[in-house]
Structures are given as structure tokens and as C-alpha cells.
PDB file of C-alpha atoms (C1' of nucleotides) in Angstrom:
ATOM      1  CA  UNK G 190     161.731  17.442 -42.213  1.00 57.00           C
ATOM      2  CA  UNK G 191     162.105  13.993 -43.632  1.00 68.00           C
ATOM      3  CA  UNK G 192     160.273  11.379 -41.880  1.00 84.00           C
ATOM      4  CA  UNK G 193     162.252   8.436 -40.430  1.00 86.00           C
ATOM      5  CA  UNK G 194     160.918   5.939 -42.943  1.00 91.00           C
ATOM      6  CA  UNK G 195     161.260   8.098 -45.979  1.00 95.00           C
ATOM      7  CA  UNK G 196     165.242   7.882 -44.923  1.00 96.00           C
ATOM      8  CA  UNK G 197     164.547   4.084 -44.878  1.00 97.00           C
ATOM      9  CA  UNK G 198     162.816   3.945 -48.030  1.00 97.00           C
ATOM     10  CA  UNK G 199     165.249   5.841 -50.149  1.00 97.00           C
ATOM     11  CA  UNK G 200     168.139   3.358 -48.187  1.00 97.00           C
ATOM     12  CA  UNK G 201     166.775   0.460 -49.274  1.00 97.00           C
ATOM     13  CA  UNK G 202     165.489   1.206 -52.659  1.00 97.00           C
ATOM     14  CA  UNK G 203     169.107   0.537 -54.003  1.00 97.00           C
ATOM     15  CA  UNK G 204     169.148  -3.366 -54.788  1.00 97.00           C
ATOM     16  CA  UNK G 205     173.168  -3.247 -53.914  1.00 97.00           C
ATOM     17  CA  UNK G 206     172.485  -1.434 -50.564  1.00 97.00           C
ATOM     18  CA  UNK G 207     170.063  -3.671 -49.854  1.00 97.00           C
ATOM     19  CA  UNK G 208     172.005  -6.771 -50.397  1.00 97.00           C
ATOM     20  CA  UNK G 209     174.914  -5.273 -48.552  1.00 97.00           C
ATOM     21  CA  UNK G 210     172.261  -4.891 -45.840  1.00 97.00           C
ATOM     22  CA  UNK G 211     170.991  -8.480 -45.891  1.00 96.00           C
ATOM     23  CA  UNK G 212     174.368  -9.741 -45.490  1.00 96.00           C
ATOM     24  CA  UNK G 213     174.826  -8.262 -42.575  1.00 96.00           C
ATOM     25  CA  UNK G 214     171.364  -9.528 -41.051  1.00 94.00           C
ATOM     26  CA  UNK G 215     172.240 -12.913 -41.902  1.00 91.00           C
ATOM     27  CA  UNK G 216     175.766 -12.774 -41.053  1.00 92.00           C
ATOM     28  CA  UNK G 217     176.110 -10.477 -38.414  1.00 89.00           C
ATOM     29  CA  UNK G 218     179.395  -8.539 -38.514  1.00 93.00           C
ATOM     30  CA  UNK G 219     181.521  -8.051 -41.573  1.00 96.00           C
ATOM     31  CA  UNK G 220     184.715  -6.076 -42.502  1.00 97.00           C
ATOM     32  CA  UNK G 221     184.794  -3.874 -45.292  1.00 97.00           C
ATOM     33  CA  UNK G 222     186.803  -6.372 -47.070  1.00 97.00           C
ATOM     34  CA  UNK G 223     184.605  -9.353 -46.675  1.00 96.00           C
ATOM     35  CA  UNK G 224     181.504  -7.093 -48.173  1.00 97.00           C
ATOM     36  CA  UNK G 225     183.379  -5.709 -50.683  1.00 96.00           C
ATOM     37  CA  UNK G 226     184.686  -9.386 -51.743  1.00 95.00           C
ATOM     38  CA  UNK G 227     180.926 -10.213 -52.646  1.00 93.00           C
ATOM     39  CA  UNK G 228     179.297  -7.060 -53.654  1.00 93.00           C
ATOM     40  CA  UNK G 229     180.561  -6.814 -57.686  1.00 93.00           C
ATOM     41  CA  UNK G 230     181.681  -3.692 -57.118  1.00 96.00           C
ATOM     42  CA  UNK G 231     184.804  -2.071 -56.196  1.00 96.00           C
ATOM     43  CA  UNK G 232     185.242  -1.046 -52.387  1.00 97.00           C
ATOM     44  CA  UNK G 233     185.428   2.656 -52.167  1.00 97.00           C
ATOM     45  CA  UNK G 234     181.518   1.874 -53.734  1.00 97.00           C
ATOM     46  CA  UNK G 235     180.886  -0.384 -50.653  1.00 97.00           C
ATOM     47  CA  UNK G 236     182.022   1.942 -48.174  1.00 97.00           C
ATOM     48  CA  UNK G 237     179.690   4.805 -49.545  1.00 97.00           C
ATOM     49  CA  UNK G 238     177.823   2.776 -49.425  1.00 98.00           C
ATOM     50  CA  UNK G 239     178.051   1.907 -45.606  1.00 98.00           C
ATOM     51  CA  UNK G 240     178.063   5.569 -45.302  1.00 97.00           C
ATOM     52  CA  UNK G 241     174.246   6.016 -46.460  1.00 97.00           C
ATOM     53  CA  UNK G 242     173.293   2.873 -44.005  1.00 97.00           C
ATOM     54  CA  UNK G 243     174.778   4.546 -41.225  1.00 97.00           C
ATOM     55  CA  UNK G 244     173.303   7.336 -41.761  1.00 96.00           C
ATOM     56  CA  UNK G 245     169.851   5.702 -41.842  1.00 96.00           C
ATOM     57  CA  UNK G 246     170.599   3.915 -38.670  1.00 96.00           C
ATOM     58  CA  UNK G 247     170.616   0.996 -40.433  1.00 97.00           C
ATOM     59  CA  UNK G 248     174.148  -0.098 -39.263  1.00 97.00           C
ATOM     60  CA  UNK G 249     176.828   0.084 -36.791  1.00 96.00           C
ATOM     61  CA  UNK G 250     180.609   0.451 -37.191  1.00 96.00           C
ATOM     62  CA  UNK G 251     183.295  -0.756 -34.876  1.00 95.00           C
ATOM     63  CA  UNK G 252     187.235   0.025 -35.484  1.00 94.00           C
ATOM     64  CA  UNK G 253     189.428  -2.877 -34.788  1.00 93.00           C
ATOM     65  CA  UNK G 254     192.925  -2.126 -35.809  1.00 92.00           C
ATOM     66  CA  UNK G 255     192.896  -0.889 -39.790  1.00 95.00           C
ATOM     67  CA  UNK G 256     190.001  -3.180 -40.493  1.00 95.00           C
ATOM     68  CA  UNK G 257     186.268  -1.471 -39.767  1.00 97.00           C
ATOM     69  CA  UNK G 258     183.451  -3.867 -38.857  1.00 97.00           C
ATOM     70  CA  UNK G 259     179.997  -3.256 -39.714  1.00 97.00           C
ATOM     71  CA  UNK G 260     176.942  -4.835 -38.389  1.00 96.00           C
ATOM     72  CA  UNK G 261     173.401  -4.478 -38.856  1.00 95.00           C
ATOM     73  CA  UNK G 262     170.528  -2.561 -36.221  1.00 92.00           C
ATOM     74  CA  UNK G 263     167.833  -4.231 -36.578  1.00 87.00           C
ATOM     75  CA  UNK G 264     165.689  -1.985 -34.597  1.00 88.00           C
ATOM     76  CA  UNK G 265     165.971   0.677 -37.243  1.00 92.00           C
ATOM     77  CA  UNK G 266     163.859  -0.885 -39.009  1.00 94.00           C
ATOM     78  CA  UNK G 267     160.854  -0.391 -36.866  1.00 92.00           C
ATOM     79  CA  UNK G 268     159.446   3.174 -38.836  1.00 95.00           C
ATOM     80  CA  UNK G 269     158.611   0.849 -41.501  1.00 94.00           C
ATOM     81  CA  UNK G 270     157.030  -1.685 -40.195  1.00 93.00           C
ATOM     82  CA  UNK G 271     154.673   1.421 -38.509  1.00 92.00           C
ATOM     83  CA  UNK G 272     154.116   2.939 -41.619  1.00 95.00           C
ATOM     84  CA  UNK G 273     152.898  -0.299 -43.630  1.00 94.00           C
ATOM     85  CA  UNK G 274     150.811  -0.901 -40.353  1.00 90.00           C
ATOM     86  CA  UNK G 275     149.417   2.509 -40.659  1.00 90.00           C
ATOM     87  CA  UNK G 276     148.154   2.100 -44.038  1.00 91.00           C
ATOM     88  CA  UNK G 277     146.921  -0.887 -43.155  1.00 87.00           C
ATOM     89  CA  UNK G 278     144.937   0.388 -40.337  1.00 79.00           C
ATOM     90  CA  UNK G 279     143.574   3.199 -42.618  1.00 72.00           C
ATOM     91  CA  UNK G 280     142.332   0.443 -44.702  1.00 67.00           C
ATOM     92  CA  UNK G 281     140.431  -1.381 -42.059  1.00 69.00           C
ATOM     93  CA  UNK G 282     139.199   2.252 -40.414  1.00 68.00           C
ATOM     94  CA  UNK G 283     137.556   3.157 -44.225  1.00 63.00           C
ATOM     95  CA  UNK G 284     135.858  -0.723 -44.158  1.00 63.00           C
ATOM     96  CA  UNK G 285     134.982  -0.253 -40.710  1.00 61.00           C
ATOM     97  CA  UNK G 286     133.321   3.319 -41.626  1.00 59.00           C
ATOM     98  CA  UNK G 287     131.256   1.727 -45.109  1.00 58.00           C
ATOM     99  CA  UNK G 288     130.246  -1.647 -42.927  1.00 56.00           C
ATOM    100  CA  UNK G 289     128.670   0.956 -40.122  1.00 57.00           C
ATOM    101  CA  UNK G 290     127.217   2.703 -42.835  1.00 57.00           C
ATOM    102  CA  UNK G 291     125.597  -0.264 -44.004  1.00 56.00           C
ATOM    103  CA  UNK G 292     124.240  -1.016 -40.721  1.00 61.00           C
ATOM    104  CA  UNK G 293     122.790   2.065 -40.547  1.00 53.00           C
ATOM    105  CA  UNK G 294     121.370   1.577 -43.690  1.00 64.00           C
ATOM    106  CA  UNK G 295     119.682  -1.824 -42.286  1.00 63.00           C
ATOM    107  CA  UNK G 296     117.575  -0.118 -39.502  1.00 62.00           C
TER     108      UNK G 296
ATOM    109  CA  UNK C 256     164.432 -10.942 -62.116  1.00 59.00           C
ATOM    110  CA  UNK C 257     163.936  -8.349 -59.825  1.00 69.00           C
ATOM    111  CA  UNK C 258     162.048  -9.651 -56.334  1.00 84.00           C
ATOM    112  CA  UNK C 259     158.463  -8.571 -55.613  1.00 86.00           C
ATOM    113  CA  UNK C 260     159.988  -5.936 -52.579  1.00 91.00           C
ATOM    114  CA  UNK C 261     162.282  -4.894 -55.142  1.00 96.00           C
ATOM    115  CA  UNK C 262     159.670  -3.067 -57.210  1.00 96.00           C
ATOM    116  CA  UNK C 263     158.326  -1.608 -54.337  1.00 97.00           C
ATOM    117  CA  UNK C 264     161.192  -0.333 -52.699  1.00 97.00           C
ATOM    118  CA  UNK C 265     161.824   1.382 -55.911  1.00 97.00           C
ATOM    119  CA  UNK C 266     159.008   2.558 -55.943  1.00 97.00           C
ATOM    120  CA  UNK C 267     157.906   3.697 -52.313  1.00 97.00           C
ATOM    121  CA  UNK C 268     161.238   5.435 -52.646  1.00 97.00           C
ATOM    122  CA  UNK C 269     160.236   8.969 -54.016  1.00 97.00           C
ATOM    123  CA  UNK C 270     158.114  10.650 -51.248  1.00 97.00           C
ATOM    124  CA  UNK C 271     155.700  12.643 -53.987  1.00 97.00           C
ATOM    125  CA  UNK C 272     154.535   8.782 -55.382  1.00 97.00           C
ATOM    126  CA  UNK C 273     154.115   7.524 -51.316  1.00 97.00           C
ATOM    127  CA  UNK C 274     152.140  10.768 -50.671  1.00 97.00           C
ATOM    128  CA  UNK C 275     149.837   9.853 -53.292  1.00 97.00           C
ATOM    129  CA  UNK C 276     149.727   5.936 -51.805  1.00 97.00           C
ATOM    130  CA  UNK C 277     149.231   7.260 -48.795  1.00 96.00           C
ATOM    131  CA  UNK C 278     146.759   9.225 -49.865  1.00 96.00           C
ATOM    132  CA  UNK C 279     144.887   6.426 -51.544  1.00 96.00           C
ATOM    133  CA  UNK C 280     144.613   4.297 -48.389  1.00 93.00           C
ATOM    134  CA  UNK C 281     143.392   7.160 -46.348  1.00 91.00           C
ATOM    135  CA  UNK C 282     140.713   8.455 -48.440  1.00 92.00           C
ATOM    136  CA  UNK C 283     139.848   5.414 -50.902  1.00 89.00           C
ATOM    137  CA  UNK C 284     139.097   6.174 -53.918  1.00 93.00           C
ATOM    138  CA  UNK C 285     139.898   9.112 -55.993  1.00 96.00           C
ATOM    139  CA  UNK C 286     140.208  10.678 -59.364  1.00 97.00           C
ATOM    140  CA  UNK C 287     143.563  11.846 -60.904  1.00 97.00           C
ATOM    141  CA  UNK C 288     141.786  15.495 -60.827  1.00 97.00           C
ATOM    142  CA  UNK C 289     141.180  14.966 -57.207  1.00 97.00           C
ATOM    143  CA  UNK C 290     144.676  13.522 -56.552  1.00 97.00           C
ATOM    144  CA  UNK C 291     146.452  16.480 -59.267  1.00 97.00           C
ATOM    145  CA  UNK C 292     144.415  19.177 -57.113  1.00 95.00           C
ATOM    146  CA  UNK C 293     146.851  18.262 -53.401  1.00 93.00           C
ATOM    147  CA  UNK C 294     149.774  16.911 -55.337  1.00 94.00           C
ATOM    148  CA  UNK C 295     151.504  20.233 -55.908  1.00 93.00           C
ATOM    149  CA  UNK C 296     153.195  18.843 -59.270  1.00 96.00           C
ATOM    150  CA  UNK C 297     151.418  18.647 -62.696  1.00 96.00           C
ATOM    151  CA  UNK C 298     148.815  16.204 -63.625  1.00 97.00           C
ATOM    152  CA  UNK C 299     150.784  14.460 -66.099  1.00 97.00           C
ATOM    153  CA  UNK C 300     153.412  13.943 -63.369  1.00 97.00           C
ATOM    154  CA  UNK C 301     150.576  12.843 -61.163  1.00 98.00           C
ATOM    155  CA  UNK C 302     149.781  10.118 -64.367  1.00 98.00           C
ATOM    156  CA  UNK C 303     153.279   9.028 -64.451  1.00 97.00           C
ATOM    157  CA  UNK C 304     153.151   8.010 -60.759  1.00 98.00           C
ATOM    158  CA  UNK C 305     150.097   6.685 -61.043  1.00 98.00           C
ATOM    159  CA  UNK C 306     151.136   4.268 -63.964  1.00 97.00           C
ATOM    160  CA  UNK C 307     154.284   3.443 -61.518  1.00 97.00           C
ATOM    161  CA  UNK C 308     152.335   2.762 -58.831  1.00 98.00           C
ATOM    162  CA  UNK C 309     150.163   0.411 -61.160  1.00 97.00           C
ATOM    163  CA  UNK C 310     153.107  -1.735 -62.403  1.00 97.00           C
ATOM    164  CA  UNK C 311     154.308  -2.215 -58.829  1.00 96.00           C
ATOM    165  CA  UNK C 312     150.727  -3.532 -58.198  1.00 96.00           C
ATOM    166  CA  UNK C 313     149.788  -1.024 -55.577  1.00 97.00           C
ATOM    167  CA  UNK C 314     146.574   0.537 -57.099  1.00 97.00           C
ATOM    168  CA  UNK C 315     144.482   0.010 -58.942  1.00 96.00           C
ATOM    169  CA  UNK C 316     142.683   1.814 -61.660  1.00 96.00           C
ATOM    170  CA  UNK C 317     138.700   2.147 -63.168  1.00 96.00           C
ATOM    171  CA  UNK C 318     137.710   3.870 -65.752  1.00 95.00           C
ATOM    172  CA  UNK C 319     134.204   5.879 -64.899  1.00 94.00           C
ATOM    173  CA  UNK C 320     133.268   7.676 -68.392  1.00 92.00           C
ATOM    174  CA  UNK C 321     136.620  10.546 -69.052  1.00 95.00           C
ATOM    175  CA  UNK C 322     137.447  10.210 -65.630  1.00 95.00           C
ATOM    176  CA  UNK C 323     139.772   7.495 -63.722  1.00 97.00           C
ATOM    177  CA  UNK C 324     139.518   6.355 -60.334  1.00 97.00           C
ATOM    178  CA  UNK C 325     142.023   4.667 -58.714  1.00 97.00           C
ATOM    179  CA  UNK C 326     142.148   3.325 -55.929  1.00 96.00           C
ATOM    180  CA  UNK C 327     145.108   1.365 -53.371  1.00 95.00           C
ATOM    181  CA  UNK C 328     145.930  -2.485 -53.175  1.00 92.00           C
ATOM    182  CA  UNK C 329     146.694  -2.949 -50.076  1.00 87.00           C
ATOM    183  CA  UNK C 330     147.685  -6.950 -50.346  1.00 88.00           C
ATOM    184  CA  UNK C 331     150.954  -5.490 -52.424  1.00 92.00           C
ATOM    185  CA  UNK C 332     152.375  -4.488 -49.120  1.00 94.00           C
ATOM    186  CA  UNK C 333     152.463  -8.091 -48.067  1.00 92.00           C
ATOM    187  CA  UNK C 334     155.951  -8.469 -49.889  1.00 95.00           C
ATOM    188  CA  UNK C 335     157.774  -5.283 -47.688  1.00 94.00           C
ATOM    189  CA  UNK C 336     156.001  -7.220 -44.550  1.00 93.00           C
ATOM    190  CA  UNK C 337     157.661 -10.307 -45.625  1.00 92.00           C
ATOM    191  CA  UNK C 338     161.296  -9.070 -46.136  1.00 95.00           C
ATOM    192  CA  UNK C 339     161.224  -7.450 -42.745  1.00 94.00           C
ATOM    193  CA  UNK C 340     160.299 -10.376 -41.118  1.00 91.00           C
ATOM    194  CA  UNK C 341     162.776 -12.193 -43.190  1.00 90.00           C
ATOM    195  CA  UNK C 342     165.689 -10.077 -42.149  1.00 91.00           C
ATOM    196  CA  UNK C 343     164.101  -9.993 -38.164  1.00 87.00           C
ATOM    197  CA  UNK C 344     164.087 -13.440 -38.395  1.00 80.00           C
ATOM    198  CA  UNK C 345     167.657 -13.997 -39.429  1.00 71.00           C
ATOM    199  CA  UNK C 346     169.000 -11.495 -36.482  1.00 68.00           C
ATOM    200  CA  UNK C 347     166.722 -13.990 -34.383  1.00 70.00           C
ATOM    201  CA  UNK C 348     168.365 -17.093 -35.693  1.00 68.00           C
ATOM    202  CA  UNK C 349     172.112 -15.796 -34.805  1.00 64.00           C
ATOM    203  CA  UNK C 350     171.170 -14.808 -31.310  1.00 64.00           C
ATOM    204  CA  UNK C 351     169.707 -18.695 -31.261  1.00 62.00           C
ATOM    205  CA  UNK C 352     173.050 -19.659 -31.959  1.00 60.00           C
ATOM    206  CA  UNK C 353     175.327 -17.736 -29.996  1.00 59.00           C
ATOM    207  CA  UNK C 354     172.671 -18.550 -27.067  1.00 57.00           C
ATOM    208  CA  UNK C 355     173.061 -22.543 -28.095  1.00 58.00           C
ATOM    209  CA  UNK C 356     176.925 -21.804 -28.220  1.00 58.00           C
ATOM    210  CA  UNK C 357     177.085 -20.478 -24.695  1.00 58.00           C
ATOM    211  CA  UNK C 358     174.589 -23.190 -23.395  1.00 61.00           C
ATOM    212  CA  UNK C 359     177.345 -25.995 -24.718  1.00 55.00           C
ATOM    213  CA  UNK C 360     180.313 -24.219 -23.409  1.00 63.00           C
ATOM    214  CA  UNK C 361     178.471 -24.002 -19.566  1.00 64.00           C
ATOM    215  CA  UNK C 362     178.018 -27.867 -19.677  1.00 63.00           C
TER     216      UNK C 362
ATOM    217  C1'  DG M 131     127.765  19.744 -83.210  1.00 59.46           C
ATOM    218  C1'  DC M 132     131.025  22.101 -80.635  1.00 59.46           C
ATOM    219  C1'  DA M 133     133.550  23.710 -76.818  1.00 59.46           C
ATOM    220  C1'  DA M 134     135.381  22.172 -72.667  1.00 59.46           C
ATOM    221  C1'  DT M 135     137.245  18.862 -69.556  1.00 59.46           C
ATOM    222  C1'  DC M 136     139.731  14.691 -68.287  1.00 59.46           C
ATOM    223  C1'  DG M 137     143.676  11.875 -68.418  1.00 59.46           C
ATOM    224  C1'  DA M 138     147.436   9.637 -70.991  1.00 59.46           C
ATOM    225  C1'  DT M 139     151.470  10.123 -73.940  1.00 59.46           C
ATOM    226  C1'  DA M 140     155.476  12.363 -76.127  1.00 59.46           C
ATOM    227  C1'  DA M 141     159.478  14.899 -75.983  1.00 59.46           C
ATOM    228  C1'  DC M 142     162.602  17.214 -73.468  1.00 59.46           C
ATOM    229  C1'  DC M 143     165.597  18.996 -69.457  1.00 59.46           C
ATOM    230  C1'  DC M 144     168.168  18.774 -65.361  1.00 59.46           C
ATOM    231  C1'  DG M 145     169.683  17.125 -60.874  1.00 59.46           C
ATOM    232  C1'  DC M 146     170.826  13.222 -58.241  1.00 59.46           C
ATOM    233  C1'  DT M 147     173.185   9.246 -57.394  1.00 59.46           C
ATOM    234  C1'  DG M 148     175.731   5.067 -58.029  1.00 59.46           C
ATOM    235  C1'  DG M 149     179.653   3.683 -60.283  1.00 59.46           C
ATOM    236  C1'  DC M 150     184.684   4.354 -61.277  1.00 59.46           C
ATOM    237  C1'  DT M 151     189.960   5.623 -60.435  1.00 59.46           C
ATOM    238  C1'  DA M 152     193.333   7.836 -57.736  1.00 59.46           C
ATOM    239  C1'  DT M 153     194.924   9.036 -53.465  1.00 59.46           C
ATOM    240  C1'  DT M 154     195.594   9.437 -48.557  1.00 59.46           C
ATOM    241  C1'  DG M 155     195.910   7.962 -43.693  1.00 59.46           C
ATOM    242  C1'  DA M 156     196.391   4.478 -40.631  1.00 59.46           C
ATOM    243  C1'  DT M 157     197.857   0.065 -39.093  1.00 59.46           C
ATOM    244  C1'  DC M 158     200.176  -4.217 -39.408  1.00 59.46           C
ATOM    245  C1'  DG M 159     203.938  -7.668 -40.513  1.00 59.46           C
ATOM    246  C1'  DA M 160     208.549  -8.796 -41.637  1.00 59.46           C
TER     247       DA M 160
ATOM    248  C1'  DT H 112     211.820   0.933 -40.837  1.00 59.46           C
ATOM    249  C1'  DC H 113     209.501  -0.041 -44.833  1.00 59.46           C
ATOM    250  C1'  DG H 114     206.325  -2.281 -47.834  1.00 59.46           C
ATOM    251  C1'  DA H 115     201.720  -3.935 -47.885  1.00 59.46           C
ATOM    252  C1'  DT H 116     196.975  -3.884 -46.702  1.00 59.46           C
ATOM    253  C1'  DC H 117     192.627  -1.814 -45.217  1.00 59.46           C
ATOM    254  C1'  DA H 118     189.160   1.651 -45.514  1.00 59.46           C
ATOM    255  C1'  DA H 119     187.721   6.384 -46.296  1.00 59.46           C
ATOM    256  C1'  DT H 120     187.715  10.492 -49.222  1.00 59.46           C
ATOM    257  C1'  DA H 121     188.002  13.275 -53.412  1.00 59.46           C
ATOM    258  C1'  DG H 122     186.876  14.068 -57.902  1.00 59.46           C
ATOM    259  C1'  DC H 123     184.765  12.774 -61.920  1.00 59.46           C
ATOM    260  C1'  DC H 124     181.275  10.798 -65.254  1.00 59.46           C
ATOM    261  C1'  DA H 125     177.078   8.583 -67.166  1.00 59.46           C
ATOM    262  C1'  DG H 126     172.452   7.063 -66.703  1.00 59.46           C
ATOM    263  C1'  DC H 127     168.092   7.299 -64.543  1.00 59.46           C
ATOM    264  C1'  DG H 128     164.179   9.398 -63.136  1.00 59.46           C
ATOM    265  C1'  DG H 129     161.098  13.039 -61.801  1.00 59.46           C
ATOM    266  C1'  DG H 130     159.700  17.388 -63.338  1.00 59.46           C
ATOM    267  C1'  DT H 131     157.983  20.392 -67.130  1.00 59.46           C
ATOM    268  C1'  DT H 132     155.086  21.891 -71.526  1.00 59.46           C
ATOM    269  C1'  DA H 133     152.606  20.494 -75.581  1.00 59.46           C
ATOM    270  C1'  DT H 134     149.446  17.591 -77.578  1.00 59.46           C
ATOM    271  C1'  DC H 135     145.927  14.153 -78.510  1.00 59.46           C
ATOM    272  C1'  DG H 136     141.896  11.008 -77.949  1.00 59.46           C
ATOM    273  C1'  DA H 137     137.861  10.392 -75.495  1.00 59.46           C
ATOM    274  C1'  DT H 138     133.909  11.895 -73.159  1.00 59.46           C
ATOM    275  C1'  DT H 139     130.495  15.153 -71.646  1.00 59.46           C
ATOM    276  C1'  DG H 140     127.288  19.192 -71.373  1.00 59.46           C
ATOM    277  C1'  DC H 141     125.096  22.865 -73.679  1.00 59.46           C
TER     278       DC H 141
END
DNA sequence: GCAATCGATAACCCGCTGGCTATTGATCGA
DNA sequence: TCGATCAATAGCCAGCGGGTTATCGATTGC
């Protein structure tokens, strides 16, 4: 029932998920540890929040050894750059629609 | 303090208040009676949202006599555009370098 | 002028979630 | 083998936020 970008929207709207997810972008693969060594908060809080990422899509885990890496899928983030395009483009439809009517108007 | 796509992560985050966005970029401009009438919540929840929606700089209100009209701000979007690219572009960057690493270690 | 409508605000309630500590399981190093 | 480290889970708590009803000020139509 939920639509893949309200996932994404709710994901993101936490500033310390976010910035966990923006490490990851920039960095590229990261242990638990490492994240947790940055985040301010303590690291079962890190790894939930991993949890909700992954279950967005947002990220990947790999197991090496006891340490877990995570890394970032970038494609996930595709819904939302539809959706703001789609409100865009319902935006330019409605302009489209009143300059038409205008021309109309004209003849 | 808190970043432009901050504000409207937050705020894009609960699906009743994006309904109502969405709403406002399909259709254009509407009332709060109008928007209260499809909302399936109360109209002073429908207010709250609205004044949310204001702060975050993503409509935009007029009063017409005792009735508002409000109506979507589509440039606020820029910010979520922004960030996306912003994160794309740093996945971009690190595939740049690992390409510029293997390109030294063929020579 | 008066009743009715519109929308914003106030005050309140409740569920969700993001934080914590404690613990467990697994793996590694000495 | 045994202590130490890493990460996930469990269980708990507090604050936030989205919903409600009640109310009020402003505007409008009769």
C-alpha cells in the first residue's frame, strides 16, 4: 500500500538517518564501527538505524568476519526524483492548459 | 540551523500533508473547504498542515474575503532536487576515482 | 442586524519513534 | 581456550507530532 517514495520520505526525514546516509554516498563503504564513531549516538542507535535504510533500499550490507559493512544504493533513490518530476510536470500541464486557454481567448 | 531539504523532508514526510501538496500542484488553487472536503481528517487538521506546509515554503496562501486559497510553490522543491544530485554526484566522484586508480595501476 | 459559514487557534490525547542500557552471538587475537 | 571486540536484538522511556473537539474572529447573505 505505501508507495515507494513515501518509504523514502519517511527514511530520510530523520536528520541522523540522513547523515548516516550521506556518509555513505560520499564515502562509500563503512563498518558499523566507523558510523557509529561519528554519528553522536551510541551504536545499537546506528544499527537501527541501518535497519530502516535497508529496508528502504537505501543500503546494502556485506558480512566480513564480525565486522558488517554498509554501503549506499544509489539507485533507490530514483522514486523521488519521479515524484518531484511529477509535480513538476503537473505544474507545467496546468500552465500549459491556462496559456491554451488564453489563446483561445485571442481568436 | 537546519538545511533548506531539512524542512522539507520533515515535512514531505507524513503522507496526509504530501496528499494535500500533491493535491495543490495537480489542481492549482484551492480553498481549505475544498481541500477539508477529500482530506478525510478535520479541517483544523487540514489548517495545521497547511500552516506546515507554509513555513517549509511550499504554498502559498491568499486571503479572498472568509475564505483562503492556497495554492503550491513549486520553486521549494528545488532544494530536494539539489541534495539528490548532491549525493548522485558524490557516488559519481568515487567511481571517478577508483576508475583513475585502475587507469594508473594498468600503466 | 443576525444567523451561518469559513478558517485559525487552543487545549488535549495518544501512538510512534528515536534515544538509551543491557545482553547475546559471533568472530578474532593472544 | 579465553578475553575482547563487533554488531544485532530486546526492552524500556520520553518527546514529538498528528489527530480530535471546542471556540473565536471575521465575513457574508438574508
Amino acid at each position: 500500500m505505501p508507495q515507494p517514495h513515501d518509504i523514502l520520505f519517511r527514511t530520510l526525514a530523520d536528520p541522523t538517518r540522513r547523515a548516516i546516509f550521506e556518509r555513505l554516498c560520499r564515502e562509500g563503504d563503512l563498518t558499523v564501527r566507523a558510523l557509529t564513531a561519528e554519528a553522536g549516538i551510541s551504536q545499537p542507535a546506528v544499527s537501527k538505524h541501518l535497519g530502516v535504510l535497508k529496508r528502504a533500499g537505501l543500503v546494502r550490507d556485506r558480512h566480513e568476519g564480525r565486522q558488517t559493512h554498509y554501503s549506499a544504493e544509489l539507485g533507490a533513490l530514483s522514486p523521488l526524483v519521479d515524484w518531484t518530476n511529477q509535480m513538476t510536470g503537473f505544474w507545467q500541464s496546468r500552465f500549459n492548459d491556462l496559456e491554451d486557454l488564453l489563446n483561445r481567448m485571442d481568436q
